Tab-separated table of C-alpha atoms in Angstrom:
chain	number	residue	atom	x	y	z
K	380	UNK	CA	125.907	143.193	133.006
K	381	UNK	CA	122.255	143.134	130.182
K	382	UNK	CA	118.400	143.373	131.473
K	383	UNK	CA	115.890	142.512	130.828
K	384	UNK	CA	112.373	144.012	132.323
K	385	UNK	CA	109.039	140.946	131.289
K	386	UNK	CA	105.893	143.223	132.371
K	387	UNK	CA	103.584	141.266	134.091
K	388	UNK	CA	101.123	142.964	135.305
K	389	UNK	CA	97.639	142.623	133.629
K	390	UNK	CA	94.559	141.845	134.819
K	391	UNK	CA	94.393	139.276	132.097
K	392	UNK	CA	90.141	139.626	132.034
K	393	UNK	CA	90.080	137.556	128.481
K	394	UNK	CA	90.963	134.707	130.800
K	395	UNK	CA	88.723	134.877	133.822
K	396	UNK	CA	87.711	132.719	134.954
K	397	UNK	CA	91.120	131.737	136.136
K	398	UNK	CA	92.767	134.699	136.220
K	399	UNK	CA	90.474	135.742	138.872
K	400	UNK	CA	92.464	133.734	141.177
K	401	UNK	CA	95.628	133.566	139.234
K	402	UNK	CA	97.166	136.614	137.371
K	403	UNK	CA	97.544	135.853	133.212
K	404	UNK	CA	101.576	135.056	133.231
K	405	UNK	CA	101.414	131.888	135.814
K	406	UNK	CA	99.423	130.439	132.873
K	407	UNK	CA	100.239	127.208	132.312
K	408	UNK	CA	101.057	125.903	128.937
K	409	UNK	CA	102.423	122.161	128.531
K	410	UNK	CA	102.645	122.534	132.862
K	411	UNK	CA	104.423	125.390	132.655
K	412	UNK	CA	103.503	128.852	133.562
K	413	UNK	CA	104.195	131.025	130.813
K	414	UNK	CA	106.638	133.290	132.140
K	415	UNK	CA	108.803	130.852	132.699
K	416	UNK	CA	108.841	130.357	129.139
K	417	UNK	CA	110.440	133.428	129.102
K	418	UNK	CA	112.578	133.257	132.091
K	419	UNK	CA	114.653	130.087	130.623
K	420	UNK	CA	114.706	131.502	126.919
K	421	UNK	CA	116.644	134.769	128.609
K	422	UNK	CA	119.140	132.336	130.742
K	423	UNK	CA	119.719	130.439	127.472
K	424	UNK	CA	121.134	133.337	125.670
K	425	UNK	CA	122.955	134.483	128.306
K	426	UNK	CA	120.565	137.651	129.890
K	427	UNK	CA	120.439	136.621	133.632
K	428	UNK	CA	119.631	139.953	135.412
K	429	UNK	CA	115.172	140.312	135.866
K	430	UNK	CA	113.480	143.301	136.425
K	431	UNK	CA	109.172	141.753	136.824
K	432	UNK	CA	106.406	144.340	136.751
K	433	UNK	CA	103.983	143.019	138.657
K	434	UNK	CA	100.624	144.245	139.676
K	435	UNK	CA	97.041	142.943	139.975
K	436	UNK	CA	97.457	139.617	142.059
K	437	UNK	CA	102.084	140.558	142.262
K	438	UNK	CA	102.349	138.402	145.002
K	439	UNK	CA	101.517	135.071	144.093
K	440	UNK	CA	103.980	136.161	140.727
K	441	UNK	CA	106.234	136.855	143.869
K	442	UNK	CA	105.574	133.957	146.021
K	443	UNK	CA	106.115	131.659	142.709
K	444	UNK	CA	109.813	132.786	141.211
K	445	UNK	CA	111.006	133.816	144.644
K	446	UNK	CA	114.640	135.138	143.717
K	447	UNK	CA	114.513	133.384	140.462
K	448	UNK	CA	117.199	130.858	141.565
K	449	UNK	CA	116.237	127.835	141.367
K	450	UNK	CA	115.422	129.213	136.640
K	451	UNK	CA	119.510	130.207	136.910
K	452	UNK	CA	117.897	133.681	137.216
K	453	UNK	CA	118.416	137.298	139.805
K	454	UNK	CA	114.686	138.522	139.249
K	455	UNK	CA	113.750	141.823	140.722
K	456	UNK	CA	111.084	143.244	141.256
K	457	UNK	CA	109.132	146.810	140.629
K	458	UNK	CA	105.800	147.219	141.824
K	459	UNK	CA	103.085	149.329	139.411
K	460	UNK	CA	99.631	150.055	141.807
K	461	UNK	CA	97.633	151.884	138.125
K	462	UNK	CA	98.464	148.384	136.621
K	463	UNK	CA	94.436	149.097	134.813
K	464	UNK	CA	96.015	151.256	132.527
K	465	UNK	CA	98.502	151.145	129.239
K	466	UNK	CA	100.854	148.927	129.980
K	467	UNK	CA	103.698	152.566	129.453
K	468	UNK	CA	102.490	153.120	132.550
K	469	UNK	CA	104.546	149.506	134.052
K	470	UNK	CA	107.977	150.254	131.848
K	471	UNK	CA	108.162	153.807	133.643
K	472	UNK	CA	107.814	151.854	137.453
K	473	UNK	CA	111.042	149.690	135.990
K	474	UNK	CA	113.206	153.454	134.810
K	475	UNK	CA	115.071	153.397	138.757
K	476	UNK	CA	115.790	149.453	138.488
K	477	UNK	CA	118.275	150.038	135.588
K	478	UNK	CA	120.997	151.484	134.777
K	479	UNK	CA	121.374	154.470	132.793
K	480	UNK	CA	123.597	153.643	129.980
K	481	UNK	CA	123.219	150.494	129.110
K	482	UNK	CA	120.214	148.902	126.179
K	483	UNK	CA	117.918	146.274	127.657
K	484	UNK	CA	115.553	143.751	126.902
K	485	UNK	CA	111.938	144.316	127.315
K	486	UNK	CA	108.629	140.932	127.120
K	487	UNK	CA	105.391	140.367	127.253
K	488	UNK	CA	105.230	138.383	130.363
K	489	UNK	CA	102.120	136.740	128.119
K	490	UNK	CA	103.889	135.755	125.052
K	491	UNK	CA	106.005	132.878	124.658
K	492	UNK	CA	109.252	133.208	122.237
K	493	UNK	CA	110.969	130.599	120.278
K	494	UNK	CA	114.513	130.723	122.135
K	495	UNK	CA	115.581	132.158	118.677
K	496	UNK	CA	114.044	135.445	118.794
K	497	UNK	CA	115.879	136.666	121.741
K	498	UNK	CA	119.159	135.083	120.564
K	499	UNK	CA	118.966	137.000	116.803
K	500	UNK	CA	117.459	140.840	119.456
K	501	UNK	CA	121.014	139.812	121.691
K	502	UNK	CA	123.127	139.835	118.195
K	503	UNK	CA	121.335	142.695	117.039
K	504	UNK	CA	121.362	144.986	120.666
K	505	UNK	CA	123.909	147.503	119.112
K	506	UNK	CA	121.442	148.045	116.955
K	507	UNK	CA	119.219	149.310	119.476
K	508	UNK	CA	116.106	150.974	119.352
K	509	UNK	CA	114.457	148.125	118.001
K	510	UNK	CA	111.603	145.442	118.413
K	511	UNK	CA	111.065	141.918	116.278
K	512	UNK	CA	108.654	141.747	113.868
K	513	UNK	CA	107.501	139.516	111.757
K	514	UNK	CA	106.297	140.008	108.501
K	515	UNK	CA	104.986	136.411	107.272
K	516	UNK	CA	101.964	135.697	110.675
K	517	UNK	CA	99.732	132.710	109.906
K	518	UNK	CA	98.829	131.156	113.617
K	519	UNK	CA	96.310	132.628	115.239
K	520	UNK	CA	97.270	133.662	118.301
K	521	UNK	CA	99.621	136.598	116.014
K	522	UNK	CA	97.443	137.615	114.072
K	523	UNK	CA	94.041	138.095	116.214
K	524	UNK	CA	94.244	141.093	117.710
K	525	UNK	CA	97.201	142.536	116.627
K	526	UNK	CA	99.483	145.420	116.630
K	527	UNK	CA	100.348	146.114	113.259
K	528	UNK	CA	103.831	148.291	111.880
K	529	UNK	CA	104.655	149.343	109.062
K	530	UNK	CA	108.409	149.232	108.148
K	531	UNK	CA	110.109	152.013	105.259
K	532	UNK	CA	112.895	151.452	103.434
K	533	UNK	CA	114.995	151.514	106.076
K	534	UNK	CA	113.525	148.892	107.711
K	535	UNK	CA	112.862	151.360	110.485
K	536	UNK	CA	109.258	152.110	112.315
K	537	UNK	CA	106.815	155.053	110.210
K	538	UNK	CA	103.523	153.803	111.622
K	539	UNK	CA	102.266	151.022	114.387
K	540	UNK	CA	98.933	150.285	115.851
K	541	UNK	CA	96.103	147.667	116.006
K	542	UNK	CA	94.312	149.823	113.662
K	543	UNK	CA	96.410	151.311	111.287
K	544	UNK	CA	95.750	151.261	107.710
K	545	UNK	CA	98.785	150.107	105.920
K	546	UNK	CA	101.013	147.475	107.482
K	547	UNK	CA	103.974	145.330	106.655
K	548	UNK	CA	104.424	143.537	109.956
K	549	UNK	CA	103.915	142.493	113.322
K	550	UNK	CA	104.942	143.761	116.490
K	551	UNK	CA	106.038	140.589	118.769
K	552	UNK	CA	105.907	142.659	122.116
K	553	UNK	CA	109.997	142.069	121.934
K	554	UNK	CA	111.830	145.475	122.223
K	555	UNK	CA	115.703	146.441	122.780
K	556	UNK	CA	115.495	149.938	124.393
K	557	UNK	CA	117.065	152.179	126.248
K	558	UNK	CA	116.442	155.407	128.736
K	559	UNK	CA	115.346	158.009	125.685
K	560	UNK	CA	111.736	155.744	126.443
K	561	UNK	CA	111.873	156.925	129.655
K	562	UNK	CA	111.677	160.517	128.732
K	563	UNK	CA	108.369	159.702	126.242
K	564	UNK	CA	107.020	157.845	129.035
K	565	UNK	CA	107.294	160.871	131.278
K	566	UNK	CA	105.881	163.362	128.018
K	567	UNK	CA	102.902	161.424	126.721
K	568	UNK	CA	101.896	160.720	129.685
K	569	UNK	CA	101.039	164.037	129.880
K	570	UNK	CA	98.830	164.415	127.539
K	571	UNK	CA	97.025	160.318	127.841
K	572	UNK	CA	97.824	159.023	131.157
K	573	UNK	CA	96.115	155.413	129.778
K	574	UNK	CA	99.572	155.474	127.846
K	575	UNK	CA	100.789	152.121	126.007
K	576	UNK	CA	103.939	151.065	124.610
K	577	UNK	CA	102.668	151.279	120.767
K	578	UNK	CA	102.107	154.428	121.546
K	579	UNK	CA	105.909	155.516	123.124
K	580	UNK	CA	107.334	153.748	120.048
K	581	UNK	CA	105.153	155.814	117.454
K	582	UNK	CA	106.719	158.880	118.946
K	583	UNK	CA	109.819	157.433	119.456
K	584	UNK	CA	110.147	156.454	116.179
K	585	UNK	CA	108.861	159.139	114.040
K	586	UNK	CA	110.631	162.064	116.245
K	587	UNK	CA	113.882	161.099	118.774
K	588	UNK	CA	115.576	158.086	117.283
K	589	UNK	CA	114.524	155.595	114.675
K	590	UNK	CA	113.065	152.172	116.313
K	591	UNK	CA	114.790	148.878	113.598
K	592	UNK	CA	112.641	146.558	113.414
K	593	UNK	CA	114.617	143.046	113.651
K	594	UNK	CA	113.306	140.786	111.163
K	595	UNK	CA	112.500	136.887	113.348
K	596	UNK	CA	109.840	135.788	110.762
K	597	UNK	CA	110.731	132.019	110.487
K	598	UNK	CA	110.827	131.903	114.491
K	599	UNK	CA	107.201	130.891	116.440
K	600	UNK	CA	106.337	133.467	118.457
K	601	UNK	CA	102.597	133.378	120.504
K	602	UNK	CA	100.254	136.159	121.847
K	603	UNK	CA	98.073	134.457	124.763
K	604	UNK	CA	95.038	136.162	125.959
K	605	UNK	CA	92.320	132.877	125.304
K	606	UNK	CA	92.039	128.941	125.945
K	607	UNK	CA	91.795	129.309	122.419
K	608	UNK	CA	95.330	130.439	122.268
K	609	UNK	CA	96.248	128.537	125.118
K	610	UNK	CA	95.033	125.233	122.851
K	611	UNK	CA	96.530	125.842	119.756
K	612	UNK	CA	99.728	126.332	121.663
K	613	UNK	CA	99.631	123.182	123.204
K	614	UNK	CA	99.265	121.559	120.281
K	615	UNK	CA	102.471	123.464	118.057
K	616	UNK	CA	104.432	122.575	121.297
K	617	UNK	CA	103.750	118.944	121.212
K	618	UNK	CA	104.054	118.485	117.410
K	619	UNK	CA	107.292	119.988	118.071
K	620	UNK	CA	108.565	118.163	121.223
K	621	UNK	CA	107.851	115.391	118.783
K	622	UNK	CA	109.418	115.940	115.558
K	623	UNK	CA	112.622	116.534	118.137
K	624	UNK	CA	111.800	113.248	119.808
K	625	UNK	CA	111.495	111.530	115.719
K	626	UNK	CA	115.391	113.421	115.357
K	627	UNK	CA	113.609	115.807	113.332
K	628	UNK	CA	114.359	119.384	114.610
């Protein structure tokens, strides 16, 4: 059975004052918490075993989602007491909840993905490790503060980071990985305790095995960090819903 790891440990400081009382993944988009969009999309793609990594105000996420049964999934929880560090530390705490042999999905708990993106990643699971990339981002919640990616002619990552000078795609925050990523985390955190997944993906692709860029350019996704992002995404989704109601999509 394929498992998905959802990282939901961060403090979400750019959404204060809301996140002084509530964790960022419970921020509502059209009345539904961000994290539930990912859970629904995973369920519809046939992925029902979910590991949610909590940290900041994690008890509120667990109280809201419970065991996931009401959402049609099975949720297990891991807690990262060092949630103020880089997000690779949150991934590290999920290791014991995963099978050593099977690939797993990794999603950011504050991202919203169209179901088509997850479906495409499922179809390409045999090509893991992979990162879903967007070669033509043009919406504000995709471009601002984006992690850039440089893909070579074979479609594999040769550089990744927020400040790289040469790039041809954007990191969407959806990965398919295996236990090799944990070996990388253990190795790199000795040098950099505040370790990010971006750091690990770069090392993995250049030194262990190539990370393939799964192109999802034609599908929508959003990285939600600010109130302006929320307003934009809600407006975007309302337009989609209106088109669907009018039989246009």
